[in-house]
Amino acid sequence: MATILAAGTKAPDFTLPVTPDQTLSLTEFRGRRVVLAFYPADWSPVCGDQMALYNQVLPEFRKLGAEPLGISVDGAWCHRAFAETRNLHFPLLADFEPKGAVAKSYGAYRAGDGVAERALFVIDEKGVIFWSYCSPIAVNPGADGILDALERMPTKGG
């Protein structure tokens, strides 16, 4: 398992395709909380269950001021088909080319397998990692750790 970036580290910025013709940058979320969920592959059973869970918990994430972003090395077309099939309502970002570059910058790339680790990051409004966790690749980490981190974050001005 990789050694991922720890809490207190400035989150590396990135710009990745969110659709075949649009990109999204982490800096666009400055001033808001972000949940980065790296996962190995769109169509694996565990990944499908994990992203479906985050879709179900989406109202809780947003109530706590956070926007989830899924990231894998799959391409934008693959993400589009996966999101449509699973009826996902949050962005999936394609860390496709150069393959896994963003995952590598977070220490969340499995070089031997060519996929991202199943790694979670909660990033605060200033772009600093508040909480991070790397799950065994075959285990859905669920949402409890994310929700706990979001609830422990200081409120704006607090």
mmCIF file of C-alpha atoms in Angstrom:
data_model
loop_
_atom_site.group_PDB
_atom_site.id
_atom_site.type_symbol
_atom_site.label_atom_id
_atom_site.label_comp_id
_atom_site.label_asym_id
_atom_site.label_seq_id
_atom_site.Cartn_x
_atom_site.Cartn_y
_atom_site.Cartn_z
ATOM 1 C CA MET A 1 0.000 0.000 0.000
ATOM 2 C CA ALA A 2 1.258 3.469 -0.822
ATOM 3 C CA THR A 3 2.221 6.204 1.597
ATOM 4 C CA ILE A 4 -0.280 8.910 0.839
ATOM 5 C CA LEU A 5 -0.033 12.606 1.669
ATOM 6 C CA ALA A 6 -0.797 13.293 5.303
ATOM 7 C CA ALA A 7 -3.024 15.805 7.042
ATOM 8 C CA GLY A 8 -1.501 19.271 7.132
ATOM 9 C CA THR A 9 -0.012 18.957 3.634
ATOM 10 C CA LYS A 10 -1.012 21.474 0.968
ATOM 11 C CA ALA A 11 -3.099 19.568 -1.563
ATOM 12 C CA PRO A 12 -1.345 19.447 -4.948
ATOM 13 C CA ASP A 13 -3.327 21.346 -7.537
ATOM 14 C CA PHE A 14 -4.479 19.622 -10.703
ATOM 15 C CA THR A 15 -6.562 20.106 -13.794
ATOM 16 C CA LEU A 16 -8.204 16.982 -15.206
ATOM 17 C CA PRO A 17 -10.872 16.159 -17.796
ATOM 18 C CA VAL A 18 -14.331 15.864 -16.257
ATOM 19 C CA THR A 19 -16.012 15.260 -19.622
ATOM 20 C CA PRO A 20 -14.469 14.605 -23.026
ATOM 21 C CA ASP A 21 -14.387 18.381 -23.691
ATOM 22 C CA GLN A 22 -14.246 20.012 -20.232
ATOM 23 C CA THR A 23 -11.680 20.148 -17.463
ATOM 24 C CA LEU A 24 -11.934 20.846 -13.762
ATOM 25 C CA SER A 25 -9.219 22.215 -11.456
ATOM 26 C CA LEU A 26 -8.891 21.847 -7.711
ATOM 27 C CA THR A 27 -8.390 25.616 -7.453
ATOM 28 C CA GLU A 28 -11.972 26.087 -8.678
ATOM 29 C CA PHE A 29 -13.067 24.757 -5.286
ATOM 30 C CA ARG A 30 -10.970 27.150 -3.205
ATOM 31 C CA GLY A 31 -13.123 28.421 -0.345
ATOM 32 C CA ARG A 32 -15.045 25.134 -0.222
ATOM 33 C CA ARG A 33 -14.312 21.730 1.235
ATOM 34 C CA VAL A 34 -13.450 18.937 -1.174
ATOM 35 C CA VAL A 35 -13.529 15.171 -0.779
ATOM 36 C CA LEU A 36 -11.089 13.538 -3.198
ATOM 37 C CA ALA A 37 -11.843 9.871 -3.644
ATOM 38 C CA PHE A 38 -9.168 8.062 -5.641
ATOM 39 C CA TYR A 39 -10.322 4.619 -6.771
ATOM 40 C CA PRO A 40 -8.855 1.894 -8.996
ATOM 41 C CA ALA A 41 -11.345 1.478 -11.850
ATOM 42 C CA ASP A 42 -14.868 2.485 -12.829
ATOM 43 C CA TRP A 43 -16.316 -0.948 -13.454
ATOM 44 C CA SER A 44 -14.848 -2.952 -10.594
ATOM 45 C CA PRO A 45 -17.514 -4.159 -8.139
ATOM 46 C CA VAL A 46 -15.955 -2.478 -5.089
ATOM 47 C CA CYS A 47 -15.475 0.831 -6.922
ATOM 48 C CA GLY A 48 -19.038 0.760 -8.180
ATOM 49 C CA ASP A 49 -20.347 0.192 -4.662
ATOM 50 C CA GLN A 50 -18.049 2.906 -3.238
ATOM 51 C CA MET A 51 -19.105 5.558 -5.760
ATOM 52 C CA ALA A 52 -22.784 4.576 -5.391
ATOM 53 C CA LEU A 53 -22.450 5.030 -1.619
ATOM 54 C CA TYR A 54 -20.946 8.516 -2.070
ATOM 55 C CA ASN A 55 -23.833 9.323 -4.385
ATOM 56 C CA GLN A 56 -26.282 8.288 -1.642
ATOM 57 C CA VAL A 57 -24.383 10.317 0.972
ATOM 58 C CA LEU A 58 -24.057 13.321 -1.346
ATOM 59 C CA PRO A 59 -26.676 15.381 0.562
ATOM 60 C CA GLU A 60 -24.688 14.861 3.796
ATOM 61 C CA PHE A 61 -21.414 15.849 2.116
ATOM 62 C CA ARG A 62 -23.015 19.018 0.750
ATOM 63 C CA LYS A 63 -24.740 19.788 4.062
ATOM 64 C CA LEU A 64 -21.235 19.787 5.573
ATOM 65 C CA GLY A 65 -20.030 22.115 2.806
ATOM 66 C CA ALA A 66 -18.068 19.531 0.825
ATOM 67 C CA GLU A 67 -18.035 18.578 -2.825
ATOM 68 C CA PRO A 68 -16.907 15.021 -3.663
ATOM 69 C CA LEU A 69 -14.673 14.361 -6.662
ATOM 70 C CA GLY A 70 -13.953 10.822 -7.839
ATOM 71 C CA ILE A 71 -10.598 10.249 -9.557
ATOM 72 C CA SER A 72 -9.324 7.190 -11.398
ATOM 73 C CA VAL A 73 -7.029 6.486 -14.335
ATOM 74 C CA ASP A 74 -10.038 5.713 -16.554
ATOM 75 C CA GLY A 75 -10.730 8.039 -19.473
ATOM 76 C CA ALA A 76 -13.509 10.637 -19.649
ATOM 77 C CA TRP A 77 -15.689 8.485 -21.947
ATOM 78 C CA CYS A 78 -15.419 5.574 -19.549
ATOM 79 C CA HIS A 79 -16.364 7.873 -16.654
ATOM 80 C CA ARG A 80 -19.351 9.184 -18.594
ATOM 81 C CA ALA A 81 -20.714 5.680 -19.220
ATOM 82 C CA PHE A 82 -20.061 4.647 -15.600
ATOM 83 C CA ALA A 83 -21.703 7.790 -14.173
ATOM 84 C CA GLU A 84 -24.744 7.421 -16.432
ATOM 85 C CA THR A 85 -25.153 3.745 -15.581
ATOM 86 C CA ARG A 86 -24.811 4.375 -11.840
ATOM 87 C CA ASN A 87 -26.768 7.667 -11.960
ATOM 88 C CA LEU A 88 -23.918 9.492 -10.188
ATOM 89 C CA HIS A 89 -24.368 13.186 -9.470
ATOM 90 C CA PHE A 90 -20.819 14.286 -8.721
ATOM 91 C CA PRO A 91 -17.796 14.724 -10.991
ATOM 92 C CA LEU A 92 -15.516 11.852 -11.957
ATOM 93 C CA LEU A 93 -12.106 13.056 -13.098
ATOM 94 C CA ALA A 94 -9.926 11.263 -15.646
ATOM 95 C CA ASP A 95 -6.318 10.901 -14.431
ATOM 96 C CA PHE A 96 -5.746 9.229 -17.774
ATOM 97 C CA GLU A 97 -2.826 10.998 -19.506
ATOM 98 C CA PRO A 98 -0.205 11.151 -18.282
ATOM 99 C CA LYS A 99 -1.551 8.071 -16.578
ATOM 100 C CA GLY A 100 -1.949 8.461 -12.828
ATOM 101 C CA ALA A 101 -0.001 11.744 -12.620
ATOM 102 C CA VAL A 102 -2.383 13.258 -10.069
ATOM 103 C CA ALA A 103 -2.592 10.023 -8.079
ATOM 104 C CA LYS A 104 1.209 9.986 -8.001
ATOM 105 C CA SER A 105 1.299 13.558 -6.674
ATOM 106 C CA TYR A 106 -0.896 12.443 -3.752
ATOM 107 C CA GLY A 107 1.129 9.258 -3.197
ATOM 108 C CA ALA A 108 -1.922 7.270 -4.253
ATOM 109 C CA TYR A 109 -0.715 5.381 -7.332
ATOM 110 C CA ARG A 110 -0.135 1.620 -7.518
ATOM 111 C CA ALA A 111 2.669 1.435 -10.058
ATOM 112 C CA GLY A 112 2.627 -2.362 -10.219
ATOM 113 C CA ASP A 113 -1.057 -2.414 -11.091
ATOM 114 C CA GLY A 114 -1.282 0.839 -13.070
ATOM 115 C CA VAL A 115 -4.258 2.123 -11.070
ATOM 116 C CA ALA A 116 -4.945 4.537 -8.231
ATOM 117 C CA GLU A 117 -5.053 3.340 -4.664
ATOM 118 C CA ARG A 118 -8.379 3.479 -2.881
ATOM 119 C CA ALA A 119 -7.374 6.703 -1.113
ATOM 120 C CA LEU A 120 -9.496 9.439 0.429
ATOM 121 C CA PHE A 121 -8.592 13.054 1.125
ATOM 122 C CA VAL A 122 -10.674 15.736 2.823
ATOM 123 C CA ILE A 123 -9.330 19.143 1.805
ATOM 124 C CA ASP A 124 -10.225 22.331 3.653
ATOM 125 C CA GLU A 125 -11.270 25.687 2.249
ATOM 126 C CA LYS A 126 -7.620 26.830 1.991
ATOM 127 C CA GLY A 127 -6.506 23.798 0.003
ATOM 128 C CA VAL A 128 -4.839 21.939 2.872
ATOM 129 C CA ILE A 129 -5.421 18.238 3.502
ATOM 130 C CA PHE A 130 -7.397 17.918 6.744
ATOM 131 C CA TRP A 131 -7.707 14.102 6.714
ATOM 132 C CA SER A 132 -6.452 11.278 4.530
ATOM 133 C CA TYR A 133 -6.935 7.537 4.494
ATOM 134 C CA CYS A 134 -5.769 4.690 2.260
ATOM 135 C CA SER A 135 -7.971 1.617 2.301
ATOM 136 C CA PRO A 136 -6.897 -1.857 1.207
ATOM 137 C CA ILE A 137 -7.716 -1.971 -2.494
ATOM 138 C CA ALA A 138 -10.355 -4.696 -2.110
ATOM 139 C CA VAL A 139 -12.169 -2.930 0.744
ATOM 140 C CA ASN A 140 -14.805 -0.233 0.335
ATOM 141 C CA PRO A 141 -13.761 2.413 2.906
ATOM 142 C CA GLY A 142 -17.339 3.654 3.239
ATOM 143 C CA ALA A 143 -18.201 7.215 4.148
ATOM 144 C CA ASP A 144 -17.949 7.260 7.958
ATOM 145 C CA GLY A 145 -14.315 8.472 8.022
ATOM 146 C CA ILE A 146 -15.103 11.253 5.562
ATOM 147 C CA LEU A 147 -18.190 12.382 7.463
ATOM 148 C CA ASP A 148 -16.305 12.291 10.769
ATOM 149 C CA ALA A 149 -13.516 14.436 9.298
ATOM 150 C CA LEU A 150 -15.990 16.924 7.827
ATOM 151 C CA GLU A 151 -17.780 17.204 11.176
ATOM 152 C CA ARG A 152 -14.482 17.781 13.022
ATOM 153 C CA MET A 153 -13.339 20.562 10.670
ATOM 154 C CA PRO A 154 -13.482 24.040 12.125
ATOM 155 C CA THR A 155 -16.266 26.161 10.735
ATOM 156 C CA LYS A 156 -15.447 29.283 8.753
ATOM 157 C CA GLY A 157 -14.251 31.939 11.107
ATOM 158 C CA GLY A 158 -14.070 29.372 13.907
#
